PDB file of C-alpha atoms and ligand atoms in Angstrom:
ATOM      1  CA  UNK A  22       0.000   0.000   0.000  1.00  0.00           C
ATOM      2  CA  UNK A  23       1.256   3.181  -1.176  1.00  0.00           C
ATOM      3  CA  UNK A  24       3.806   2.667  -3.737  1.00  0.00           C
ATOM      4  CA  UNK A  25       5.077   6.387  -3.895  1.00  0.00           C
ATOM      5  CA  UNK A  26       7.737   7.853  -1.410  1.00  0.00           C
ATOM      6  CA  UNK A  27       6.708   9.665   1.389  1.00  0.00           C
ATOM      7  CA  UNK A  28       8.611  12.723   2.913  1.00  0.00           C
ATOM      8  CA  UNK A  29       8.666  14.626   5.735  1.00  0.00           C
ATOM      9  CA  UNK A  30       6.960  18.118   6.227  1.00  0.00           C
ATOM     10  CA  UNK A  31      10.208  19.189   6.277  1.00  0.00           C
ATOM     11  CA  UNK A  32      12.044  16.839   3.518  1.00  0.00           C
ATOM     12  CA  UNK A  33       9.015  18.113   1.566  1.00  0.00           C
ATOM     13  CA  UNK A  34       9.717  22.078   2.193  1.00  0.00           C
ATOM     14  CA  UNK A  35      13.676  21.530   1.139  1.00  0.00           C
ATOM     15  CA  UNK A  36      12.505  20.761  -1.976  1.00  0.00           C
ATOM     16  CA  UNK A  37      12.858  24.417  -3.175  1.00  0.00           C
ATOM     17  CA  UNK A  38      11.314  26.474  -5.945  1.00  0.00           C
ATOM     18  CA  UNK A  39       9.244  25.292  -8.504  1.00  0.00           C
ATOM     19  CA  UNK A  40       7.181  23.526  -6.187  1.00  0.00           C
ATOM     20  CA  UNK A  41       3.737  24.517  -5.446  1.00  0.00           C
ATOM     21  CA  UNK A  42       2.120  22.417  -2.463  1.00  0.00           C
ATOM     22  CA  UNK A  43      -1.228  21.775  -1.569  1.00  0.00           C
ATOM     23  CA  UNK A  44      -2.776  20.532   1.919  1.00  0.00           C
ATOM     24  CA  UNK A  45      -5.874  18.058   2.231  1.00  0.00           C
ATOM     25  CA  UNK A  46      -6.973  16.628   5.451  1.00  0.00           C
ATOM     26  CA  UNK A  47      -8.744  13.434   6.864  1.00  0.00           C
ATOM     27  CA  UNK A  48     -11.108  14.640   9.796  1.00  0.00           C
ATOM     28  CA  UNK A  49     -12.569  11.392  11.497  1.00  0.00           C
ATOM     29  CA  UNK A  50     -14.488  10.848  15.442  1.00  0.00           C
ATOM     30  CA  UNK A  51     -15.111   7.588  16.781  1.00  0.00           C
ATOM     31  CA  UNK A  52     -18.616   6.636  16.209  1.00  0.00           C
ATOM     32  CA  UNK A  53     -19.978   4.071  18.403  1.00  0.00           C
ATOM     33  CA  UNK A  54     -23.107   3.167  16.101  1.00  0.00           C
ATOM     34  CA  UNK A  55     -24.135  -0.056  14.040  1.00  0.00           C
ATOM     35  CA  UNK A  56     -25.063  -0.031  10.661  1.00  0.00           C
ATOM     36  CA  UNK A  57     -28.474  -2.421  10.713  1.00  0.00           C
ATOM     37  CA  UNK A  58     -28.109  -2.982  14.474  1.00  0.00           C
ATOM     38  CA  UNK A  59     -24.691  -5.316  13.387  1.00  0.00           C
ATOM     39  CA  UNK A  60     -22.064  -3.722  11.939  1.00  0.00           C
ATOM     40  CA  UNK A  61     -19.948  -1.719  13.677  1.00  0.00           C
ATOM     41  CA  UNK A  62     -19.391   1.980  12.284  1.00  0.00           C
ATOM     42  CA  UNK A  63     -15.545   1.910  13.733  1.00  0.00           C
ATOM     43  CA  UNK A  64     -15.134   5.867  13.363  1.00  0.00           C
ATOM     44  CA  UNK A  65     -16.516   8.699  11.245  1.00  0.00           C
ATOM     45  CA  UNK A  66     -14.411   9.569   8.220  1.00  0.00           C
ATOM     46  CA  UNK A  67     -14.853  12.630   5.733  1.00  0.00           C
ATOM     47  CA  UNK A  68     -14.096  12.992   2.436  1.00  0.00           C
ATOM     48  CA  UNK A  69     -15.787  15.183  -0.165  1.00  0.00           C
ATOM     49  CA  UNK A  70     -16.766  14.664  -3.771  1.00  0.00           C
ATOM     50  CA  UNK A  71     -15.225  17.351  -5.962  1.00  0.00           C
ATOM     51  CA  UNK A  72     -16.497  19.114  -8.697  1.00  0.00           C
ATOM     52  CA  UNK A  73     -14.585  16.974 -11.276  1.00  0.00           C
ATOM     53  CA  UNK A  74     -16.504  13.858  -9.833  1.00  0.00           C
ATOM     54  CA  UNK A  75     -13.374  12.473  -7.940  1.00  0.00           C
ATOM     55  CA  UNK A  76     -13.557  11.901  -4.562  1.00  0.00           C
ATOM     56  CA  UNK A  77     -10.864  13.646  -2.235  1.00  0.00           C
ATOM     57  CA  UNK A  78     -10.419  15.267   1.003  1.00  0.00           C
ATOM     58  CA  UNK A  79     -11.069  18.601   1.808  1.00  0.00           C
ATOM     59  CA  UNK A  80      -8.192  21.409   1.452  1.00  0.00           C
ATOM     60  CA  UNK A  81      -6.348  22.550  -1.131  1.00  0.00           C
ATOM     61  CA  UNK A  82      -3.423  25.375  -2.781  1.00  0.00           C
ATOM     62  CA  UNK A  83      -0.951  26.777  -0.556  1.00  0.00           C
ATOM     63  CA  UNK A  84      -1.012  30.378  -2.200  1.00  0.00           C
ATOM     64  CA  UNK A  85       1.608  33.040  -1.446  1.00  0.00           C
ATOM     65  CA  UNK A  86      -0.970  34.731   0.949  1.00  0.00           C
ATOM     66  CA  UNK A  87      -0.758  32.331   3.093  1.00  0.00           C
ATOM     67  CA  UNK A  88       1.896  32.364   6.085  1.00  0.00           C
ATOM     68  CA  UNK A  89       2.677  28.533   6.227  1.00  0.00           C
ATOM     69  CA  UNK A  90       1.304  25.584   4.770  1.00  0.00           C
ATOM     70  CA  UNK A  91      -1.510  24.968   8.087  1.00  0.00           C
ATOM     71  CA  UNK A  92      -2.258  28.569   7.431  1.00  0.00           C
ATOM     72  CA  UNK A  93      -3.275  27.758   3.822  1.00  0.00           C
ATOM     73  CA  UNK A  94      -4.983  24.411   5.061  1.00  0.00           C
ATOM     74  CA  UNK A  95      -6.855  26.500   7.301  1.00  0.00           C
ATOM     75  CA  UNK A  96      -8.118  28.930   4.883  1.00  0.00           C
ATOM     76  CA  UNK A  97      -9.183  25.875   2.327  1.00  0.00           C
ATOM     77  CA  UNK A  98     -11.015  24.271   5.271  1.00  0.00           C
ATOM     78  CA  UNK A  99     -12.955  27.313   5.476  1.00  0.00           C
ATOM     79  CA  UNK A 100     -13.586  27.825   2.185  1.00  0.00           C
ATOM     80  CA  UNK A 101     -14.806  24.370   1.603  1.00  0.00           C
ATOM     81  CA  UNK A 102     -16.349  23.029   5.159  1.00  0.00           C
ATOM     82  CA  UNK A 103     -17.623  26.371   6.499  1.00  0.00           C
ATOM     83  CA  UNK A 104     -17.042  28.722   9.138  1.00  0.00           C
ATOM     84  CA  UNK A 105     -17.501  25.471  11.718  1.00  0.00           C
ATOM     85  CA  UNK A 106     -14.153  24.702  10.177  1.00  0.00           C
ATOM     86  CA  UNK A 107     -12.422  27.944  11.799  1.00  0.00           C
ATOM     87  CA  UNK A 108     -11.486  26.508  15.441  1.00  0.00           C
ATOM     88  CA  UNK A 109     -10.080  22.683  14.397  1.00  0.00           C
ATOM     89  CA  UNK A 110      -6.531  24.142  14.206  1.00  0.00           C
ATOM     90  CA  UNK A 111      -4.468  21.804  12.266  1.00  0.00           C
ATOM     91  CA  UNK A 112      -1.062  21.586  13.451  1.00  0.00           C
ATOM     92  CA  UNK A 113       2.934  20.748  12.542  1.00  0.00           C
ATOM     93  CA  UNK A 114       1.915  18.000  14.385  1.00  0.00           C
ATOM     94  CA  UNK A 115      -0.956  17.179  12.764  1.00  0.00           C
ATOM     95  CA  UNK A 116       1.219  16.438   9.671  1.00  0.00           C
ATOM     96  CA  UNK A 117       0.570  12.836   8.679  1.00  0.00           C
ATOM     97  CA  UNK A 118       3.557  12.672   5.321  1.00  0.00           C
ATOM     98  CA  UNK A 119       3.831  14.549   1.363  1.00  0.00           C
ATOM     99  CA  UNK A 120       4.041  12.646  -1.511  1.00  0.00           C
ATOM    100  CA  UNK A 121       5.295  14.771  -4.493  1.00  0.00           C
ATOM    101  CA  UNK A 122       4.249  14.124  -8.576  1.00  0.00           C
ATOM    102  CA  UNK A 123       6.082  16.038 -11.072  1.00  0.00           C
ATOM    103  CA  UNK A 124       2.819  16.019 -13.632  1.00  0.00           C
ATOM    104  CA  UNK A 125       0.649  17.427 -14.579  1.00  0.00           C
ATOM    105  CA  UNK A 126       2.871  20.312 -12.366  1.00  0.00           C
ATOM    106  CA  UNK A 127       5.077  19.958  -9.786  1.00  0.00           C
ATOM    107  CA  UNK A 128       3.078  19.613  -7.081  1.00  0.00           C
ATOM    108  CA  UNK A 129       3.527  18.349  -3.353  1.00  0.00           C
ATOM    109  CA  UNK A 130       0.738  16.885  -1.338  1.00  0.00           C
ATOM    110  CA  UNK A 131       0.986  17.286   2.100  1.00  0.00           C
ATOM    111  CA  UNK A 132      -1.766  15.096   4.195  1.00  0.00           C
ATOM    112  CA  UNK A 133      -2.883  15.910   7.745  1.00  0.00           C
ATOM    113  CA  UNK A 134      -5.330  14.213  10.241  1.00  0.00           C
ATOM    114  CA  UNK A 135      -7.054  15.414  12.773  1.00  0.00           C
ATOM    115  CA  UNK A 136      -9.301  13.535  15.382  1.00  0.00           C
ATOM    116  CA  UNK A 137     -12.553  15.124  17.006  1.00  0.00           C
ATOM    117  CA  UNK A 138     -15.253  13.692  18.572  1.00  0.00           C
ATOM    118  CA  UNK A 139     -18.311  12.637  16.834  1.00  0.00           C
ATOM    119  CA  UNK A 140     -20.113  15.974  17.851  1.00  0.00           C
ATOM    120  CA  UNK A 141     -17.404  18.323  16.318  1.00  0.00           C
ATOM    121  CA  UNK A 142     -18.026  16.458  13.071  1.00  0.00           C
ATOM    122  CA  UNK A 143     -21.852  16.142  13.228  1.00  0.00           C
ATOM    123  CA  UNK A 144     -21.670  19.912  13.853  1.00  0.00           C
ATOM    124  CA  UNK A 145     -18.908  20.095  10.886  1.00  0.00           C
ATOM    125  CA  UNK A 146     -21.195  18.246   8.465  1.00  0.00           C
ATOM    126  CA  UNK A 147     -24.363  20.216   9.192  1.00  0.00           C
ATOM    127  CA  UNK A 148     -22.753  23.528   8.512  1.00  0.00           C
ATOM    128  CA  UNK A 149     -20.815  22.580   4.965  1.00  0.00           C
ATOM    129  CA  UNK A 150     -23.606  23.094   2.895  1.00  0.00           C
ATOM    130  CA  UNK A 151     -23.156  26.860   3.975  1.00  0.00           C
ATOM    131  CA  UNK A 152     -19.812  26.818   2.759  1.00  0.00           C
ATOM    132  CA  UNK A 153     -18.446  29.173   0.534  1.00  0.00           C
ATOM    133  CA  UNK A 154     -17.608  26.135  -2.033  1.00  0.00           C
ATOM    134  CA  UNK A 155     -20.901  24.047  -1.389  1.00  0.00           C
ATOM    135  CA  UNK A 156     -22.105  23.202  -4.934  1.00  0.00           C
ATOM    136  CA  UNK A 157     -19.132  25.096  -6.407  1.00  0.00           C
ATOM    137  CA  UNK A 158     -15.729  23.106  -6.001  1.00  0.00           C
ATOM    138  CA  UNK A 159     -17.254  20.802  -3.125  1.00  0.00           C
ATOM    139  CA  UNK A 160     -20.896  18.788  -4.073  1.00  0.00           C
ATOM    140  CA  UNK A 161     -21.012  17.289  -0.833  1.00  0.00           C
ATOM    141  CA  UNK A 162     -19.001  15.684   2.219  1.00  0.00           C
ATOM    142  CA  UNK A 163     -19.508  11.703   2.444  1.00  0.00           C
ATOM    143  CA  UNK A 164     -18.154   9.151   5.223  1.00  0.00           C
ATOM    144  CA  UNK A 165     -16.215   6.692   4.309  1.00  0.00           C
ATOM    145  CA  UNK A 166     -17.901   3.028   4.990  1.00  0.00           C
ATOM    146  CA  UNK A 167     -14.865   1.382   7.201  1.00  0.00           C
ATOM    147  CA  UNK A 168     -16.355  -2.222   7.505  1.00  0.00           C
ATOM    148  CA  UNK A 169     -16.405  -5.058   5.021  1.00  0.00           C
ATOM    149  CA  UNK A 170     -19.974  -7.041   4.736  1.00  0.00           C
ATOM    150  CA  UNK A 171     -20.626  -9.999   4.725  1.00  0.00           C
ATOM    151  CA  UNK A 172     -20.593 -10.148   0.643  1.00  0.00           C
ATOM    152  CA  UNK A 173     -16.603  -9.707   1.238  1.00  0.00           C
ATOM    153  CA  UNK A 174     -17.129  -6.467  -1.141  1.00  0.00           C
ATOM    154  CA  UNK A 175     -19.630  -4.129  -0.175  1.00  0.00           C
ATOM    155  CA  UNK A 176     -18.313  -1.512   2.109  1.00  0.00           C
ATOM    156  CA  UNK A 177     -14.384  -0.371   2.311  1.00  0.00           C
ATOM    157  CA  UNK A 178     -13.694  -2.776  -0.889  1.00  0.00           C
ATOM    158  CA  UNK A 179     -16.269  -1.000  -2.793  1.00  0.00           C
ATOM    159  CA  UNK A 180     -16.122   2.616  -1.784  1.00  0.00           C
ATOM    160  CA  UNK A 181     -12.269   1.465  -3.083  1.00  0.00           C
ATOM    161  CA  UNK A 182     -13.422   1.295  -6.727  1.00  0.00           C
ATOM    162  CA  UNK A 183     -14.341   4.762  -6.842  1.00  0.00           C
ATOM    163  CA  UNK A 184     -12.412   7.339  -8.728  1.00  0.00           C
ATOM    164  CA  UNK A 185     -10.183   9.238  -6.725  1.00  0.00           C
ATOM    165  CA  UNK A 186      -7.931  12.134  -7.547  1.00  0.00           C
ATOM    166  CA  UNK A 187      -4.644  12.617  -7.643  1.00  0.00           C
ATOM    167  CA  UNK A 188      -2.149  10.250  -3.913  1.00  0.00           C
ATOM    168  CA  UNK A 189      -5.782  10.837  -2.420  1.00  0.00           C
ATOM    169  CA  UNK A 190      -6.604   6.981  -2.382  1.00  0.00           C
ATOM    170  CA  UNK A 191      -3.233   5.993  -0.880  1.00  0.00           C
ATOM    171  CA  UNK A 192      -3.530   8.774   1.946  1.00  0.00           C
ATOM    172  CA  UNK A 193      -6.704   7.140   2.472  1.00  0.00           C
ATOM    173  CA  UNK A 194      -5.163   3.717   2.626  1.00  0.00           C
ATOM    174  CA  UNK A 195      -2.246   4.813   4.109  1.00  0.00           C
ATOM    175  CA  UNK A 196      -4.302   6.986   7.348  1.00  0.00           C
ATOM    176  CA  UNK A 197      -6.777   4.468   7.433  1.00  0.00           C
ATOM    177  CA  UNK A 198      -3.535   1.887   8.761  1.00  0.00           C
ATOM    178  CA  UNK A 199      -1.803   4.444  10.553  1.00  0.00           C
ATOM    179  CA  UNK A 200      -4.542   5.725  12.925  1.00  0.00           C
ATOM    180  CA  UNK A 201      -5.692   2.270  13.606  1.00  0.00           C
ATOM    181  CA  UNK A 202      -9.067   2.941  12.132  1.00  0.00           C
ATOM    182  CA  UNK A 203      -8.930  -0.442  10.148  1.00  0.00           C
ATOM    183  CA  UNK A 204      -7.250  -3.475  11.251  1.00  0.00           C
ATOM    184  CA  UNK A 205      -4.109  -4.047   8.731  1.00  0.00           C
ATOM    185  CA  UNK A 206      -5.599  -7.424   7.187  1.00  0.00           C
ATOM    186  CA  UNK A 207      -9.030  -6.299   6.573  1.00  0.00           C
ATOM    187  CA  UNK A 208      -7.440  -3.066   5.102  1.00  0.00           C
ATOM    188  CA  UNK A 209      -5.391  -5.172   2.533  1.00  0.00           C
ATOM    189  CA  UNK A 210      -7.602  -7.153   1.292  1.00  0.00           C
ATOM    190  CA  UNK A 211     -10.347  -4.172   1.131  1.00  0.00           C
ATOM    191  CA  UNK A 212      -7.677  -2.921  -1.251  1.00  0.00           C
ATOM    192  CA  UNK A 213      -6.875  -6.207  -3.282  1.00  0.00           C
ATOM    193  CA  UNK A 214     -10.541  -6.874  -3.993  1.00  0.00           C
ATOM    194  CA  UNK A 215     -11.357  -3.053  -5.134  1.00  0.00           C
ATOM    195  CA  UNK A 216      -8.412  -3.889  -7.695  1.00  0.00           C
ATOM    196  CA  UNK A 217      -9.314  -6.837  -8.592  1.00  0.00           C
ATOM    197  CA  UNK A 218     -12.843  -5.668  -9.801  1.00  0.00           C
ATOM    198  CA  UNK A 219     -15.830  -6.153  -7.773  1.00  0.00           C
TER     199      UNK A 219
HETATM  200  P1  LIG B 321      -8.707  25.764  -6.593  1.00  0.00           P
HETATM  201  O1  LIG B 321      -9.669  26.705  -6.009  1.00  0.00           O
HETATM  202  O2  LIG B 321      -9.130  25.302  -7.938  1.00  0.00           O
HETATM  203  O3  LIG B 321      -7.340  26.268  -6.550  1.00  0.00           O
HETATM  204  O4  LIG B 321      -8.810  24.388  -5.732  1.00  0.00           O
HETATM  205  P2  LIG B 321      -8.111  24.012  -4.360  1.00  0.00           P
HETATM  206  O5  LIG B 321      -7.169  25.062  -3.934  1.00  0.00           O
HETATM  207  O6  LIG B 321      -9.159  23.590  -3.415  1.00  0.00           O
HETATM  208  O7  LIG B 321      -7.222  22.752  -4.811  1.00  0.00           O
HETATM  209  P3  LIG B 321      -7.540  21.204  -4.761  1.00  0.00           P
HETATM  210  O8  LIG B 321      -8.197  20.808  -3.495  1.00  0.00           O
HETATM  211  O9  LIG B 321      -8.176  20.808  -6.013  1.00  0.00           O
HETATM  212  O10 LIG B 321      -6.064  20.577  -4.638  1.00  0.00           O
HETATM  213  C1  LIG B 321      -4.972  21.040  -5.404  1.00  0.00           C
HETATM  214  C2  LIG B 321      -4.387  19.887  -6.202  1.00  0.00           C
HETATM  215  O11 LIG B 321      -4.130  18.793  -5.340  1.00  0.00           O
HETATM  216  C3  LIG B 321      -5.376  19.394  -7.255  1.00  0.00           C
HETATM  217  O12 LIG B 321      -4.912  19.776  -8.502  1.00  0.00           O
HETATM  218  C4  LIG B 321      -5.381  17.893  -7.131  1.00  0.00           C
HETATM  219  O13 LIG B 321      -4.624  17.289  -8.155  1.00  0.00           O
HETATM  220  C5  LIG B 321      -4.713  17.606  -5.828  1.00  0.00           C
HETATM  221  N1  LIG B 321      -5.678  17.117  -4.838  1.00  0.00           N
HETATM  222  C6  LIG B 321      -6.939  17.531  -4.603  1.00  0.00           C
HETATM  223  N2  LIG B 321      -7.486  16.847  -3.583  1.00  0.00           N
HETATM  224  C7  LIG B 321      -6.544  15.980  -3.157  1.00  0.00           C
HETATM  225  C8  LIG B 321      -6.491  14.990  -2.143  1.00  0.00           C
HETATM  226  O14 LIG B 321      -7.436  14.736  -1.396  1.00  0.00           O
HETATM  227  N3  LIG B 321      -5.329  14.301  -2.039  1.00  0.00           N
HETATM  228  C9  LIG B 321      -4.262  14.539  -2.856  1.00  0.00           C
HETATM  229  N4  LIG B 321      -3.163  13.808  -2.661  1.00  0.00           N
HETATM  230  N5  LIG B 321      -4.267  15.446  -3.810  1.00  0.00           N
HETATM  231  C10 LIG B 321      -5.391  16.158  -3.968  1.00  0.00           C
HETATM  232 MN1  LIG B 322     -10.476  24.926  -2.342  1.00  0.00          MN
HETATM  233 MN1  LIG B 323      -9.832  21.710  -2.538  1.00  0.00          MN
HETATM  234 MN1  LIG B 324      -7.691  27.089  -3.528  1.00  0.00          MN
HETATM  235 MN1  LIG B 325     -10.996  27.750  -4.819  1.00  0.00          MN
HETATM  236 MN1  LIG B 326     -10.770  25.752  -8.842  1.00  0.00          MN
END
């Protein structure tokens, strides 16, 4: 899972000029409910579809106006979750790895995560349609179904097959291991059937 190198904030920022970078983030709360009285939920996960039809998370440009790169993931949380987005505060710490693609522009992706509890993101998700970007560059937020079924496809493996744009599918995978939100066997072969085709 995740083929392509991943850097530190700050390997990432010594990679000079000519690089423009761009911050997304994973927000997620545990979530104690079950899905048909059986399943557990695990935790709440948001991602957003996009305006091309890809799914991603929400952030987005670092721009020169911005004073660091949480700054301009702050901003981008505003402008695409809402004001509600204004006290979560993502951190140096937050910082979860960049990976870096040279097409179509030199571009590094730096990836944060942030926990909150389930009524921060209820609260979060109730407020996005007032967004600045609702409808624009952000049709909606979704949560991301962590649990298999019984099928052995519906759930993770299928929300797998979706499109997704640019690292966002391996920052996915990769947060998804690293957070402990999905045990590492049921995450691999979530991934391995999504590939395979459903
Ligand atoms: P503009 O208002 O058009 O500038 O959009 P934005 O600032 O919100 O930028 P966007 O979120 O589209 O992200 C910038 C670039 O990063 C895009 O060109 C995508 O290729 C890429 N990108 C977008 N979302 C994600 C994501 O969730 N993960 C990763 N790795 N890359 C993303
Ligand atoms: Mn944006
Ligand atoms: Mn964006
Ligand atoms: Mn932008
Ligand atoms: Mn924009
Ligand atoms: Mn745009």
């Amino acid at each position: 899972m995740g083929e392509s190198r991943v850097l530190s904030r700050a390997e990432a920022l010594e990679l000079g000029p000519g690089w423009r970078h761009a911050c997304h983030a994973l927000l997620y709360a545990p979530c104690p409910g079950r899905l048909f009285g059986r399943v557990p939920l695990r935790h709440a996960v948001l991602m957003q579809m996009r305006f091309d039809g890809q799914l991603g998370f929400p952030g987005g440009f670092v721009d020169p106006r911005d004073s660091s790169l949480e700054a301009g993931l702050s901003r981008e949380l505003r402008e695409e979750l809402g004001s509600g987005a204004a006290p979560l505060s993502l951190a140096e710490g937050d910082h979860l790895g960049a990976r870096f693609a040279e097409t179509p522009q030199r571009l590094v992706a730096h990836f944060y995560a942030k926990r909150l509890s389930l009524e921060q993101l209820r609260a979060l998700e109730e407020g996005a349609t007032k967004a600045a970007d609702h409808g624009l560059e952000v049709l909606g937020l979704v949560r991301v179904p962590l649990y298999t079924l019984r099928d052995g496809v519906g759930g993770l493996p299928t929300f797998l097959s979706n499109s997704f744009v640019a690292s966002a599918r391996q920052q996915l995978l990769q947060a998804l291991g690293a957070l402990g939100l999905v045990p590492e066997a049921e995450l691999r072969r979530a991934d391995a059937v999504s590939r395979k085709g459903l």
